[in-house]
């Protein structure tokens, strides 16, 4: 194995690449999207150039004190060698060691052969027995079989994985610590201003968190809305922010936490990538509500109700809304699903119903746009149906549950490749991947969850990656690039994250595609993937 790489399979079934899985310890990206759970040690020792004898003073196995390591700026832990030594380009000794070889004493380095009074010992010479031993030791080190390096790498990988697991458990138990969490998702983190950025940020709310939404705005990339789940009328929505420079994630102003009637079944920011001015936020529960958010001035933010839209015109009561989706091609349209078997298309500018369809025989649980005039829905009748607003009298059944009494509860339409969509059966640990060109027959089934799947999200920047989460407290990312060939359920996820409790929701940021948000218990975590 080059670079001491090895394949590591976790208990969740996720596959990561061990340290140095590529020559030179370079990281491998899965189609430019994410990196597996591992830390990347570099080469153990720098090799001498051909024809050049090793420096005699480099060998220091018998020194009583450990060498002090200095990491280059922006390297994180990546500059650390497997054996604890520093590798330099071209196999040359590091500047600090070169200084020691010239007879100087290292500042803060390894203690040399000093006498009892603390005076520096004489510089080693070629006739010095210690120097000869050092030279011989260096030559022996070069002749060590490669298997020893591989074994050392394997031992270090095991130690790193154990340390990361212990650290993650400690961070989960320590609360949010002002929103900072130093547990990793599998990367050592980038340096920013000389300070390592965390891979995970946690916010602990007062109540259970259910609904989540990332902001799409270019100037608000790290803004997130989170809705509570309390079985009472009074609930709330909080607008959270991440300040990477300070490493803080949470509620920046009390005014950005506002009351909401009943738990919000879904939250969305308007999918407009502009910048400046006020922003729009939509929620669904008993009604469809629109809010204006003005957070342009620090310390003077506000949230106001813009409109409340009811899909029942002949009664003061309305059927609860289970979900909705904002049309990215026509921002004036929002489609909602309801337990009264209908799907409703709203004209937001006029605040009137544009179209209302009886979409299913039973409750409709989820709604997703596939284009300007095409949408799909899933229902308690166990079917996935596609509708075209140009022909409102007909629909196409894409998939039906193997058991008619088992509802379909979640639906995700691939925005990068509209041929594919994903759905989840109630109380099922499987995720069904569908190709709308071949109705009724799944092209893949993802079967690595150990409990019910609660949510799924397609990658906003890749057509073949999807993230799923469920009651087994796992968030799994899958690579479906092999969907052109039939998949028999043996596909493994390429990244796995274990949360502290059952995951209620997840959202993949379209403004920051390397960040995923999850909600479990009363916590919100954002993960760098």
Short mmCIF file of C-alpha atoms in Angstrom, two decimals:
data_model
loop_
_atom_site.label_atom_id
_atom_site.label_comp_id
_atom_site.label_asym_id
_atom_site.label_seq_id
_atom_site.Cartn_x
_atom_site.Cartn_y
_atom_site.Cartn_z
CA UNK A 1 0.00 0.00 0.00
CA UNK A 2 1.41 3.36 -0.94
CA UNK A 3 1.48 5.90 1.87
CA UNK A 4 0.27 3.35 4.40
CA UNK A 5 -3.35 3.55 3.26
CA UNK A 6 -6.01 1.11 4.28
CA UNK A 7 -9.77 0.86 4.01
CA UNK A 8 -11.67 1.41 7.24
CA UNK A 9 -15.28 0.29 7.69
CA UNK A 10 -17.19 1.66 10.66
CA UNK A 11 -19.96 -0.04 12.59
CA UNK A 12 -22.56 1.98 10.69
CA UNK A 13 -21.46 0.46 7.41
CA UNK A 14 -19.92 3.72 6.18
CA UNK A 15 -16.63 3.40 4.37
CA UNK A 16 -13.88 5.91 4.90
CA UNK A 17 -10.31 6.03 3.63
CA UNK A 18 -7.57 5.67 6.18
CA UNK A 19 -4.52 7.83 6.56
CA UNK A 20 -2.49 8.36 3.44
CA UNK A 21 -4.91 6.50 1.17
CA UNK A 22 -3.27 8.20 -1.82
CA UNK A 23 0.49 8.66 -2.58
CA UNK A 24 1.84 11.58 -0.61
CA UNK A 25 -1.04 11.50 1.82
CA UNK A 26 -3.28 13.56 -0.46
CA UNK A 27 -7.02 13.60 0.33
CA UNK A 28 -9.39 11.98 -2.04
CA UNK A 29 -12.64 13.79 -2.81
CA UNK A 30 -15.64 11.77 -3.91
CA UNK A 31 -16.52 13.73 -7.07
CA UNK A 32 -15.58 16.96 -5.33
CA UNK A 33 -18.19 16.73 -2.60
CA UNK A 34 -16.98 15.34 0.70
CA UNK A 35 -14.16 13.62 2.48
CA UNK A 36 -14.36 10.42 4.49
CA UNK A 37 -13.82 10.20 8.24
CA UNK A 38 -10.03 10.07 8.62
CA UNK A 39 -7.01 12.13 9.58
CA UNK A 40 -4.17 12.21 7.05
CA UNK A 41 -0.67 11.60 8.41
CA UNK A 42 2.04 12.38 5.90
CA UNK A 43 5.21 10.37 5.22
CA UNK A 44 7.03 9.15 8.31
CA UNK A 45 10.50 10.32 7.35
CA UNK A 46 12.08 12.36 4.58
CA UNK A 47 14.22 10.23 2.30
CA UNK A 48 17.79 11.29 1.45
CA UNK A 49 18.63 12.29 -2.11
CA UNK A 50 20.45 9.65 -4.25
CA UNK A 51 24.12 9.65 -3.54
CA UNK A 52 23.81 11.83 -0.45
CA UNK A 53 24.73 10.41 2.92
CA UNK A 54 22.38 10.96 5.80
CA UNK A 55 23.22 13.75 8.20
CA UNK A 56 24.93 12.31 11.24
CA UNK A 57 23.27 14.61 13.77
CA UNK A 58 19.76 13.78 12.62
CA UNK A 59 19.54 10.50 14.51
CA UNK A 60 18.17 11.26 17.95
CA UNK A 61 16.55 8.09 19.26
CA UNK A 62 18.52 8.23 22.51
CA UNK A 63 17.70 11.84 23.35
CA UNK A 64 15.96 12.10 26.72
CA UNK A 65 13.40 14.73 25.64
CA UNK A 66 10.95 14.74 22.75
CA UNK A 67 11.44 17.05 19.81
CA UNK A 68 9.17 20.07 19.80
CA UNK A 69 7.04 20.13 16.65
CA UNK A 70 6.06 23.30 14.84
CA UNK A 71 3.24 23.07 12.35
CA UNK A 72 3.37 25.21 9.23
CA UNK A 73 0.61 27.79 8.86
CA UNK A 74 -2.53 26.39 7.28
CA UNK A 75 -1.52 22.76 7.73
CA UNK A 76 -3.55 21.73 10.75
CA UNK A 77 -2.32 18.31 11.79
CA UNK A 78 -1.46 17.37 8.22
CA UNK A 79 2.24 18.25 8.68
CA UNK A 80 2.75 15.62 11.34
CA UNK A 81 4.55 12.47 10.24
CA UNK A 82 3.54 8.96 11.18
CA UNK A 83 6.58 8.43 13.40
CA UNK A 84 6.28 11.90 14.89
CA UNK A 85 9.01 13.43 12.68
CA UNK A 86 8.61 16.22 10.14
CA UNK A 87 8.91 15.46 6.41
CA UNK A 88 10.46 18.18 4.24
CA UNK A 89 10.41 18.61 0.50
CA UNK A 90 13.05 16.79 -1.48
CA UNK A 91 14.18 14.73 1.48
CA UNK A 92 16.33 17.59 2.88
CA UNK A 93 16.64 18.05 6.62
CA UNK A 94 14.46 20.79 8.10
CA UNK A 95 16.05 24.22 8.74
CA UNK A 96 15.99 23.67 12.49
CA UNK A 97 17.83 20.38 12.18
CA UNK A 98 20.30 21.85 9.70
CA UNK A 99 21.15 24.41 12.34
CA UNK A 100 21.82 21.66 14.83
CA UNK A 101 23.95 19.78 12.30
CA UNK A 102 26.19 22.81 11.91
CA UNK A 103 27.03 22.64 15.57
CA UNK A 104 24.41 25.06 16.87
CA UNK A 105 22.07 24.18 19.71
CA UNK A 106 18.36 24.01 18.80
CA UNK A 107 16.17 26.56 20.51
CA UNK A 108 13.32 24.60 22.03
CA UNK A 109 14.47 21.48 20.18
CA UNK A 110 15.93 18.19 21.32
CA UNK A 111 18.40 18.33 24.21
CA UNK A 112 21.89 17.40 22.95
CA UNK A 113 24.80 15.76 24.76
CA UNK A 114 25.34 18.44 27.38
CA UNK A 115 27.64 17.98 30.34
CA UNK A 116 26.51 17.93 33.94
CA UNK A 117 26.87 21.71 34.20
CA UNK A 118 24.47 22.27 31.36
CA UNK A 119 27.15 23.46 28.92
CA UNK A 120 26.66 22.41 25.31
CA UNK A 121 28.67 19.38 24.31
CA UNK A 122 31.10 19.39 21.40
CA UNK A 123 29.71 19.25 17.90
CA UNK A 124 29.69 15.66 16.59
CA UNK A 125 32.37 14.71 14.11
CA UNK A 126 32.79 11.79 11.75
CA UNK A 127 35.24 10.22 14.20
CA UNK A 128 32.90 10.54 17.14
CA UNK A 129 31.48 7.13 18.14
CA UNK A 130 28.09 8.71 18.80
CA UNK A 131 28.09 10.21 15.34
CA UNK A 132 29.01 6.86 13.78
CA UNK A 133 26.18 5.20 15.67
CA UNK A 134 23.83 7.91 14.53
CA UNK A 135 24.90 7.44 10.91
CA UNK A 136 24.44 3.69 11.18
CA UNK A 137 21.00 4.18 12.77
CA UNK A 138 19.95 6.49 9.96
CA UNK A 139 21.03 3.96 7.35
CA UNK A 140 19.12 1.22 9.12
CA UNK A 141 16.02 3.41 9.21
CA UNK A 142 16.21 3.80 5.41
CA UNK A 143 16.43 0.05 4.94
CA UNK A 144 13.36 -0.77 7.06
CA UNK A 145 10.77 -2.73 5.08
CA UNK A 146 7.72 -0.84 3.90
CA UNK A 147 5.52 -3.11 6.00
CA UNK A 148 6.81 -1.42 9.13
CA UNK A 149 5.60 1.93 7.85
CA UNK A 150 2.21 0.43 6.98
CA UNK A 151 1.97 -1.07 10.46
CA UNK A 152 2.84 2.25 12.06
CA UNK A 153 0.21 3.99 9.95
CA UNK A 154 -2.40 1.43 10.95
CA UNK A 155 -1.58 1.85 14.62
CA UNK A 156 -1.84 5.64 14.35
CA UNK A 157 -5.16 5.42 12.47
CA UNK A 158 -6.61 3.28 15.24
CA UNK A 159 -5.41 5.71 17.88
CA UNK A 160 -6.80 8.71 15.96
CA UNK A 161 -10.21 7.06 15.44
CA UNK A 162 -10.43 6.15 19.12
CA UNK A 163 -9.44 9.68 20.14
CA UNK A 164 -11.96 11.25 17.75
CA UNK A 165 -14.77 9.03 19.05
CA UNK A 166 -13.90 9.90 22.64
CA UNK A 167 -13.69 13.60 21.80
CA UNK A 168 -17.03 13.56 19.94
CA UNK A 169 -18.73 11.90 22.91
CA UNK A 170 -17.26 14.48 25.28
CA UNK A 171 -18.40 17.37 23.06
CA UNK A 172 -21.93 16.00 22.84
CA UNK A 173 -22.05 15.85 26.63
CA UNK A 174 -20.65 19.33 27.18
CA UNK A 175 -23.51 21.32 25.56
CA UNK A 176 -22.96 23.90 22.89
CA UNK A 177 -20.19 25.90 24.59
CA UNK A 178 -21.27 29.12 22.92
CA UNK A 179 -22.04 27.20 19.75
CA UNK A 180 -18.55 25.76 19.30
CA UNK A 181 -17.87 22.06 18.98
CA UNK A 182 -14.45 20.72 18.21
CA UNK A 183 -15.53 17.22 17.26
CA UNK A 184 -14.69 16.37 13.67
CA UNK A 185 -16.59 14.86 10.79
CA UNK A 186 -13.40 13.37 9.47
CA UNK A 187 -11.24 16.33 8.46
CA UNK A 188 -8.61 18.19 10.41
CA UNK A 189 -10.14 21.56 9.60
CA UNK A 190 -8.76 24.57 7.80
CA UNK A 191 -6.72 27.31 9.38
CA UNK A 192 -8.36 30.72 9.35
CA UNK A 193 -6.33 33.53 10.82
CA UNK A 194 -4.09 30.99 12.51
CA UNK A 195 -7.06 29.38 14.28
CA UNK A 196 -8.45 25.99 13.29
CA UNK A 197 -12.09 26.06 12.22
CA UNK A 198 -14.39 23.52 13.79
CA UNK A 199 -16.09 20.86 11.70
CA UNK A 200 -19.28 20.87 13.80
CA UNK A 201 -21.20 23.68 15.49
CA UNK A 202 -24.02 22.97 17.93
CA UNK A 203 -26.89 25.10 19.20
CA UNK A 204 -28.98 23.82 22.11
CA UNK A 205 -32.55 25.13 22.08
CA UNK A 206 -35.05 25.08 24.92
CA UNK A 207 -37.54 22.77 23.19
CA UNK A 208 -37.35 19.92 20.71
CA UNK A 209 -36.40 21.11 17.21
CA UNK A 210 -38.19 19.72 14.17
CA UNK A 211 -38.18 22.02 11.12
CA UNK A 212 -35.02 23.46 9.52
CA UNK A 213 -34.21 25.76 6.61
CA UNK A 214 -30.98 27.22 5.22
CA UNK A 215 -30.90 30.74 3.85
CA UNK A 216 -30.14 30.96 0.12
CA UNK A 217 -28.91 34.55 0.11
CA UNK A 218 -25.29 35.17 -0.89
CA UNK A 219 -24.78 37.60 1.97
CA UNK A 220 -26.40 35.29 4.56
CA UNK A 221 -24.79 31.95 3.79
CA UNK A 222 -24.62 30.87 7.43
CA UNK A 223 -28.17 31.75 8.42
CA UNK A 224 -30.52 28.97 9.51
CA UNK A 225 -34.15 28.89 10.68
CA UNK A 226 -35.20 26.29 13.25
CA UNK A 227 -38.76 25.57 14.39
CA UNK A 228 -39.75 24.00 17.70
CA UNK A 229 -41.98 20.97 18.23
CA UNK A 230 -44.17 21.33 21.30
CA UNK A 231 -47.60 19.69 21.44
CA UNK A 232 -49.23 22.99 22.28
CA UNK A 233 -50.49 26.01 20.39
CA UNK A 234 -47.52 28.17 21.36
CA UNK A 235 -44.36 27.28 19.45
CA UNK A 236 -41.51 29.37 18.06
CA UNK A 237 -39.08 29.82 15.20
CA UNK A 238 -35.51 31.00 15.75
CA UNK A 239 -33.16 32.52 13.18
CA UNK A 240 -29.64 31.25 13.92
CA UNK A 241 -26.33 32.57 12.65
CA UNK A 242 -22.80 31.19 12.45
CA UNK A 243 -19.90 33.58 12.99
CA UNK A 244 -16.88 31.59 11.80
CA UNK A 245 -14.41 34.26 12.89
CA UNK A 246 -15.58 33.93 16.48
CA UNK A 247 -16.62 30.30 16.24
CA UNK A 248 -20.11 31.09 17.57
CA UNK A 249 -23.38 29.56 16.36
CA UNK A 250 -26.72 30.59 17.81
CA UNK A 251 -29.34 33.29 18.19
CA UNK A 252 -27.67 36.65 17.66
CA UNK A 253 -30.63 38.82 18.74
CA UNK A 254 -33.76 38.10 20.80
CA UNK A 255 -35.88 39.81 18.13
CA UNK A 256 -35.02 36.98 15.73
CA UNK A 257 -36.93 34.48 17.86
CA UNK A 258 -40.68 34.78 17.25
CA UNK A 259 -43.82 32.90 18.27
CA UNK A 260 -45.47 30.51 15.83
CA UNK A 261 -48.92 28.87 16.14
CA UNK A 262 -48.49 25.11 16.39
CA UNK A 263 -45.27 23.39 15.29
CA UNK A 264 -44.11 24.39 11.83
CA UNK A 265 -44.20 21.29 9.62
CA UNK A 266 -41.77 22.95 7.22
CA UNK A 267 -39.78 26.19 6.89
CA UNK A 268 -38.23 27.71 3.77
CA UNK A 269 -36.43 30.91 2.87
CA UNK A 270 -37.31 32.35 -0.52
CA UNK A 271 -34.91 30.62 -2.99
CA UNK A 272 -33.52 33.91 -4.28
CA UNK A 273 -29.75 34.28 -4.27
CA UNK A 274 -29.66 38.07 -4.30
CA UNK A 275 -28.19 40.21 -1.53
CA UNK A 276 -29.31 43.17 0.55
CA UNK A 277 -32.69 44.26 1.82
CA UNK A 278 -35.33 42.23 3.59
CA UNK A 279 -35.81 38.51 3.17
CA UNK A 280 -38.90 36.27 3.02
CA UNK A 281 -39.55 33.19 5.15
CA UNK A 282 -42.48 30.78 4.70
CA UNK A 283 -43.86 28.27 7.23
CA UNK A 284 -46.65 25.70 7.16
CA UNK A 285 -48.85 24.47 10.01
CA UNK A 286 -52.55 25.31 10.19
CA UNK A 287 -52.03 27.96 7.49
CA UNK A 288 -49.32 29.00 5.08
CA UNK A 289 -47.58 32.03 6.58
CA UNK A 290 -45.10 34.47 5.06
CA UNK A 291 -42.73 36.56 7.19
CA UNK A 292 -40.42 39.44 6.31
CA UNK A 293 -37.02 39.34 8.00
CA UNK A 294 -34.95 42.50 8.27
CA UNK A 295 -31.54 41.77 9.75
CA UNK A 296 -29.52 44.24 7.72
CA UNK A 297 -28.68 46.37 10.78
CA UNK A 298 -27.02 44.69 13.71
CA UNK A 299 -28.99 45.25 16.89
CA UNK A 300 -32.07 46.47 15.02
CA UNK A 301 -33.44 43.28 13.46
CA UNK A 302 -37.14 42.52 13.10
CA UNK A 303 -39.51 39.78 11.95
CA UNK A 304 -43.04 40.66 10.83
CA UNK A 305 -45.96 38.63 9.48
CA UNK A 306 -46.51 39.50 5.83
CA UNK A 307 -49.51 37.30 5.03
CA UNK A 308 -51.54 34.32 6.27
CA UNK A 309 -52.97 32.16 3.48
CA UNK A 310 -55.81 29.68 4.05
CA UNK A 311 -56.63 26.97 1.51
CA UNK A 312 -60.24 26.79 2.74
CA UNK A 313 -62.44 29.65 1.53
CA UNK A 314 -65.78 28.35 2.79
CA UNK A 315 -64.95 27.76 6.45
CA UNK A 316 -63.17 29.47 9.31
CA UNK A 317 -61.28 26.24 9.86
CA UNK A 318 -58.78 24.67 7.50
CA UNK A 319 -57.09 21.30 7.13
CA UNK A 320 -53.51 21.31 8.50
CA UNK A 321 -50.70 21.58 5.99
CA UNK A 322 -48.15 18.76 6.04
CA UNK A 323 -45.53 20.34 3.76
CA UNK A 324 -44.88 22.80 0.94
CA UNK A 325 -42.25 23.75 -1.64
CA UNK A 326 -41.22 27.09 -3.12
CA UNK A 327 -40.88 27.06 -6.90
CA UNK A 328 -37.30 28.02 -7.81
CA UNK A 329 -38.26 28.78 -11.42
CA UNK A 330 -41.22 30.98 -10.49
CA UNK A 331 -40.73 32.61 -7.08
CA UNK A 332 -44.35 33.75 -7.16
CA UNK A 333 -45.55 30.17 -6.64
CA UNK A 334 -45.69 27.97 -3.54
CA UNK A 335 -47.32 24.54 -3.56
CA UNK A 336 -48.74 23.02 -0.37
CA UNK A 337 -49.93 19.54 0.64
CA UNK A 338 -52.68 18.88 3.15
CA UNK A 339 -54.38 16.10 5.05
CA UNK A 340 -57.60 16.86 3.15
CA UNK A 341 -56.12 15.00 0.09
CA UNK A 342 -55.46 18.24 -1.84
CA UNK A 343 -52.46 20.07 -3.23
CA UNK A 344 -52.78 23.84 -3.56
CA UNK A 345 -50.76 26.20 -5.76
CA UNK A 346 -50.59 29.76 -4.41
CA UNK A 347 -50.03 33.03 -6.27
CA UNK A 348 -48.00 34.93 -3.69
CA UNK A 349 -48.21 38.32 -5.35
CA UNK A 350 -52.02 38.28 -5.44
CA UNK A 351 -52.26 36.11 -2.30
CA UNK A 352 -54.88 33.90 -3.94
CA UNK A 353 -55.17 30.24 -4.86
CA UNK A 354 -54.00 29.65 -8.41
CA UNK A 355 -54.86 25.93 -8.57
CA UNK A 356 -56.21 23.35 -6.16
CA UNK A 357 -56.23 19.66 -7.02
CA UNK A 358 -57.55 16.55 -5.31
CA UNK A 359 -54.24 14.80 -5.64
CA UNK A 360 -54.71 11.52 -3.75
CA UNK A 361 -57.27 9.27 -2.13
CA UNK A 362 -55.91 9.90 1.36
CA UNK A 363 -53.78 12.45 3.23
CA UNK A 364 -50.96 14.08 1.24
CA UNK A 365 -47.73 14.13 3.24
CA UNK A 366 -45.15 15.83 1.02
CA UNK A 367 -44.87 18.06 -2.05
CA UNK A 368 -41.94 18.82 -4.39
CA UNK A 369 -41.55 20.93 -7.52
CA UNK A 370 -39.80 19.42 -10.53
CA UNK A 371 -39.99 22.50 -12.74
CA UNK A 372 -42.03 25.64 -13.36
CA UNK A 373 -45.28 23.75 -13.96
CA UNK A 374 -44.58 20.21 -12.78
CA UNK A 375 -44.81 18.86 -9.22
CA UNK A 376 -45.02 15.54 -7.39
CA UNK A 377 -46.61 14.42 -4.13
CA UNK A 378 -46.69 11.40 -1.82
CA UNK A 379 -49.61 10.23 0.23
CA UNK A 380 -51.03 7.83 2.80
CA UNK A 381 -52.46 5.92 -0.17
CA UNK A 382 -48.90 4.69 -0.82
CA UNK A 383 -48.35 6.37 -4.21
CA UNK A 384 -46.00 8.90 -5.78
CA UNK A 385 -47.85 10.99 -8.36
CA UNK A 386 -46.57 13.57 -10.84
CA UNK A 387 -48.79 16.44 -12.02
CA UNK A 388 -48.43 18.83 -14.96
CA UNK A 389 -50.32 22.10 -14.50
CA UNK A 390 -50.96 22.21 -18.25
CA UNK A 391 -53.15 19.11 -17.87
CA UNK A 392 -54.78 19.30 -14.46
CA UNK A 393 -57.18 16.44 -15.06
CA UNK A 394 -54.54 13.75 -15.16
CA UNK A 395 -51.58 12.56 -13.14
CA UNK A 396 -48.89 9.90 -13.55
CA UNK A 397 -48.29 7.29 -10.86
CA UNK A 398 -44.52 6.85 -10.61
CA UNK A 399 -44.44 4.38 -7.73
CA UNK A 400 -46.78 2.52 -5.42
CA UNK A 401 -45.97 1.03 -2.05
CA UNK A 402 -45.61 -2.77 -2.05
CA UNK A 403 -48.18 -2.78 0.74
CA UNK A 404 -51.13 -0.48 -0.06
CA UNK A 405 -51.75 0.30 3.60
CA UNK A 406 -48.18 1.66 4.11
CA UNK A 407 -48.03 5.44 3.52
CA UNK A 408 -45.20 7.29 1.80
CA UNK A 409 -44.14 10.18 4.01
CA UNK A 410 -41.17 11.96 2.36
CA UNK A 411 -40.34 13.01 -1.18
CA UNK A 412 -37.21 14.59 -2.64
CA UNK A 413 -36.83 15.60 -6.29
CA UNK A 414 -33.27 15.79 -7.61
CA UNK A 415 -32.79 19.41 -8.72
CA UNK A 416 -29.57 18.61 -10.61
CA UNK A 417 -31.04 15.66 -12.49
CA UNK A 418 -34.89 15.79 -12.55
CA UNK A 419 -35.08 12.22 -13.81
CA UNK A 420 -34.56 10.99 -10.25
CA UNK A 421 -36.52 11.33 -7.05
CA UNK A 422 -36.39 9.65 -3.65
CA UNK A 423 -39.14 8.62 -1.24
CA UNK A 424 -39.51 6.96 2.15
CA UNK A 425 -42.16 4.59 3.49
CA UNK A 426 -43.58 5.18 6.95
CA UNK A 427 -41.63 3.36 9.68
CA UNK A 428 -39.20 1.98 7.10
CA UNK A 429 -35.42 1.95 7.21
CA UNK A 430 -35.20 1.91 3.39
CA UNK A 431 -34.92 4.84 0.99
CA UNK A 432 -36.44 4.25 -2.45
CA UNK A 433 -34.71 5.85 -5.46
CA UNK A 434 -36.95 6.28 -8.52
CA UNK A 435 -36.36 7.08 -12.19
CA UNK A 436 -39.46 8.78 -13.59
CA UNK A 437 -38.69 7.30 -17.02
CA UNK A 438 -39.31 3.83 -15.60
CA UNK A 439 -42.38 4.03 -13.34
CA UNK A 440 -43.22 1.54 -10.58
CA UNK A 441 -39.72 -0.02 -10.44
CA UNK A 442 -37.10 1.48 -8.09
CA UNK A 443 -33.63 1.89 -9.54
CA UNK A 444 -32.04 1.58 -6.09
CA UNK A 445 -32.86 0.91 -2.46
CA UNK A 446 -30.64 2.31 0.29
CA UNK A 447 -30.73 -0.12 3.19
CA UNK A 448 -28.04 0.79 5.69
CA UNK A 449 -30.20 2.58 8.26
CA UNK A 450 -31.02 0.56 11.36
CA UNK A 451 -34.31 2.33 12.15
CA UNK A 452 -36.96 4.47 10.47
CA UNK A 453 -35.75 7.12 8.02
CA UNK A 454 -37.18 10.56 8.82
CA UNK A 455 -35.75 12.88 6.18
CA UNK A 456 -33.69 13.00 2.99
CA UNK A 457 -32.00 15.74 0.97
CA UNK A 458 -30.38 15.65 -2.46
CA UNK A 459 -27.06 17.45 -2.80
CA UNK A 460 -27.65 20.94 -4.20
CA UNK A 461 -24.49 20.82 -6.33
CA UNK A 462 -24.26 17.17 -7.39
CA UNK A 463 -26.70 14.95 -9.26
CA UNK A 464 -25.57 11.70 -7.67
CA UNK A 465 -25.29 12.40 -3.94
CA UNK A 466 -28.04 12.22 -1.33
CA UNK A 467 -28.11 12.52 2.46
CA UNK A 468 -30.54 10.56 4.65
CA UNK A 469 -31.21 10.60 8.40
CA UNK A 470 -33.39 8.69 10.80
CA UNK A 471 -34.23 7.25 14.19
CA UNK A 472 -30.94 5.33 14.34
CA UNK A 473 -29.31 8.74 15.01
CA UNK A 474 -27.31 8.43 11.79
CA UNK A 475 -26.88 10.88 8.93
CA UNK A 476 -25.57 9.02 5.87
CA UNK A 477 -24.31 10.42 2.58
CA UNK A 478 -24.56 8.16 -0.46
CA UNK A 479 -22.92 8.21 -3.89
CA UNK A 480 -25.43 7.07 -6.50
CA UNK A 481 -23.18 7.53 -9.54
CA UNK A 482 -23.65 3.82 -10.34
CA UNK A 483 -27.45 4.18 -10.68
CA UNK A 484 -27.15 3.43 -14.39
CA UNK A 485 -26.66 -0.17 -13.27
CA UNK A 486 -29.26 -1.96 -11.12
CA UNK A 487 -28.46 -1.75 -7.42
CA UNK A 488 -29.49 -4.69 -5.24
CA UNK A 489 -29.38 -2.93 -1.89
CA UNK A 490 -25.71 -3.66 -1.23
CA UNK A 491 -24.61 -0.04 -1.69
CA UNK A 492 -22.78 1.44 1.30
CA UNK A 493 -22.76 5.14 2.28
CA UNK A 494 -19.57 7.07 1.73
CA UNK A 495 -19.90 9.13 4.90
CA UNK A 496 -21.67 8.51 8.20
CA UNK A 497 -22.25 10.77 11.18
CA UNK A 498 -23.74 9.63 14.48
CA UNK A 499 -25.75 12.24 16.38
CA UNK A 500 -26.72 12.21 20.03
CA UNK A 501 -30.34 11.13 19.44
CA UNK A 502 -32.91 10.33 16.74
CA UNK A 503 -32.51 12.82 13.88
CA UNK A 504 -35.78 14.59 13.12
CA UNK A 505 -34.74 16.65 10.14
CA UNK A 506 -31.82 17.50 7.87
CA UNK A 507 -31.18 20.19 5.27
CA UNK A 508 -28.30 20.54 2.80
CA UNK A 509 -27.23 24.14 2.21
CA UNK A 510 -27.37 25.32 -1.40
CA UNK A 511 -25.37 28.47 -0.60
CA UNK A 512 -22.67 26.46 1.21
CA UNK A 513 -22.74 22.95 -0.33
CA UNK A 514 -20.17 21.59 2.12
CA UNK A 515 -22.50 22.17 5.09
CA UNK A 516 -25.41 20.00 6.24
CA UNK A 517 -27.75 20.85 9.13
CA UNK A 518 -29.43 18.25 11.32
CA UNK A 519 -31.97 18.52 14.15
CA UNK A 520 -32.14 15.99 16.96
CA UNK A 521 -33.78 16.32 20.35
CA UNK A 522 -33.40 20.01 21.31
CA UNK A 523 -30.16 20.50 19.37
CA UNK A 524 -29.28 21.88 15.96
CA UNK A 525 -25.93 20.90 14.48
CA UNK A 526 -24.29 22.05 11.29
CA UNK A 527 -21.69 19.67 9.87
CA UNK A 528 -18.93 20.37 7.39
CA UNK A 529 -18.95 17.42 4.98
#
